[in-house]
Amino acid sequence: MSENIKYPKTQLNIEGKVLLSTTIDSTGRVSEVKVIRGLHPLFDEEAKRLVLASGKWSPATYQGKPIKGSIAFFIHFRYK
Protein backbone atom coordinates (compact mmCIF):
# COMPACT_ATOMS: atom_id res chain seq x y z
CA MET A 1 0.00 0.00 0.00
CA SER A 2 2.84 2.40 0.74
CA GLU A 3 3.61 2.74 -2.98
CA ASN A 4 0.07 3.95 -3.64
CA ILE A 5 -0.20 6.65 -0.97
CA LYS A 6 -1.10 10.04 -2.40
CA TYR A 7 -0.08 12.53 0.27
CA PRO A 8 -2.99 15.00 0.53
CA LYS A 9 -2.15 18.49 -0.64
CA THR A 10 -2.62 20.87 2.25
CA GLN A 11 -0.94 23.94 3.65
CA LEU A 12 -0.54 22.12 6.95
CA ASN A 13 2.58 20.07 7.71
CA ILE A 14 0.75 17.03 9.03
CA GLU A 15 2.37 13.71 9.86
CA GLY A 16 0.86 10.91 11.85
CA LYS A 17 -1.28 7.84 11.60
CA VAL A 18 -4.90 6.94 10.94
CA LEU A 19 -6.38 3.96 12.79
CA LEU A 20 -8.82 2.03 10.62
CA SER A 21 -10.98 -1.05 11.00
CA THR A 22 -12.28 -3.14 8.14
CA THR A 23 -14.14 -6.33 7.47
CA ILE A 24 -12.64 -9.02 5.24
CA ASP A 25 -15.20 -11.52 3.92
CA SER A 26 -14.52 -15.21 3.35
CA THR A 27 -13.39 -14.52 -0.24
CA GLY A 28 -10.89 -11.82 0.84
CA ARG A 29 -12.94 -8.80 -0.24
CA VAL A 30 -12.55 -5.65 1.86
CA SER A 31 -15.66 -3.83 3.08
CA GLU A 32 -16.91 -1.63 5.91
CA VAL A 33 -13.77 0.50 6.21
CA LYS A 34 -14.13 2.81 9.22
CA VAL A 35 -11.86 5.43 10.73
CA ILE A 36 -11.45 4.70 14.44
CA ARG A 37 -8.96 7.48 15.16
CA GLY A 38 -8.41 10.07 12.47
CA LEU A 39 -5.63 12.50 11.71
CA HIS A 40 -7.30 15.07 9.44
CA PRO A 41 -10.32 14.60 7.11
CA LEU A 42 -8.12 14.61 3.97
CA PHE A 43 -5.78 11.98 5.42
CA ASP A 44 -8.67 9.89 6.75
CA GLU A 45 -10.22 9.73 3.27
CA GLU A 46 -6.89 8.84 1.67
CA ALA A 47 -6.39 6.02 4.18
CA LYS A 48 -9.85 4.64 3.38
CA ARG A 49 -9.16 4.92 -0.36
CA LEU A 50 -5.92 2.97 0.04
CA VAL A 51 -7.61 0.11 1.85
CA LEU A 52 -10.52 -0.11 -0.59
CA ALA A 53 -8.10 -0.10 -3.56
CA SER A 54 -5.76 -2.68 -2.04
CA GLY A 55 -7.37 -5.68 -3.71
CA LYS A 56 -8.09 -9.01 -2.09
CA TRP A 57 -6.72 -9.94 1.32
CA SER A 58 -6.24 -13.32 2.93
CA PRO A 59 -9.39 -14.10 4.92
CA ALA A 60 -9.39 -15.34 8.49
CA THR A 61 -9.81 -19.07 8.90
CA TYR A 62 -11.59 -21.25 11.40
CA GLN A 63 -10.93 -24.99 11.43
CA GLY A 64 -9.21 -24.60 8.07
CA LYS A 65 -12.12 -22.82 6.35
CA PRO A 66 -12.16 -19.14 5.36
CA ILE A 67 -14.51 -16.95 7.40
CA LYS A 68 -15.53 -13.30 7.62
CA GLY A 69 -13.40 -11.34 10.06
CA SER A 70 -12.43 -7.85 11.15
CA ILE A 71 -9.05 -6.23 11.52
CA ALA A 72 -7.78 -2.90 12.86
CA PHE A 73 -4.52 -1.30 11.72
CA PHE A 74 -2.70 2.00 11.21
CA ILE A 75 -1.83 3.82 7.98
CA HIS A 76 1.21 6.07 8.58
CA PHE A 77 1.64 9.40 6.79
CA ARG A 78 5.15 10.86 6.74
CA TYR A 79 6.92 13.41 4.58
CA LYS A 80 9.56 11.77 2.43
Tab-separated table of C-alpha atoms in Angstrom, residues 53-79:
chain	number	residue	atom	x	y	z
A	53	ALA	CA	-8.105	-0.098	-3.562
A	54	SER	CA	-5.763	-2.684	-2.037
A	55	GLY	CA	-7.374	-5.681	-3.709
A	56	LYS	CA	-8.090	-9.011	-2.085
A	57	TRP	CA	-6.715	-9.935	1.317
A	58	SER	CA	-6.239	-13.317	2.932
A	59	PRO	CA	-9.387	-14.096	4.921
A	60	ALA	CA	-9.394	-15.339	8.487
A	61	THR	CA	-9.812	-19.074	8.896
A	62	TYR	CA	-11.585	-21.246	11.403
A	63	GLN	CA	-10.933	-24.987	11.426
A	64	GLY	CA	-9.210	-24.597	8.069
A	65	LYS	CA	-12.118	-22.821	6.352
A	66	PRO	CA	-12.161	-19.137	5.358
A	67	ILE	CA	-14.512	-16.952	7.397
A	68	LYS	CA	-15.531	-13.302	7.615
A	69	GLY	CA	-13.400	-11.336	10.064
A	70	SER	CA	-12.427	-7.848	11.151
A	71	ILE	CA	-9.047	-6.233	11.518
A	72	ALA	CA	-7.778	-2.897	12.855
A	73	PHE	CA	-4.520	-1.305	11.724
A	74	PHE	CA	-2.697	1.996	11.210
A	75	ILE	CA	-1.830	3.823	7.984
A	76	HIS	CA	1.214	6.074	8.583
A	77	PHE	CA	1.636	9.397	6.793
A	78	ARG	CA	5.154	10.857	6.744
A	79	TYR	CA	6.920	13.406	4.577
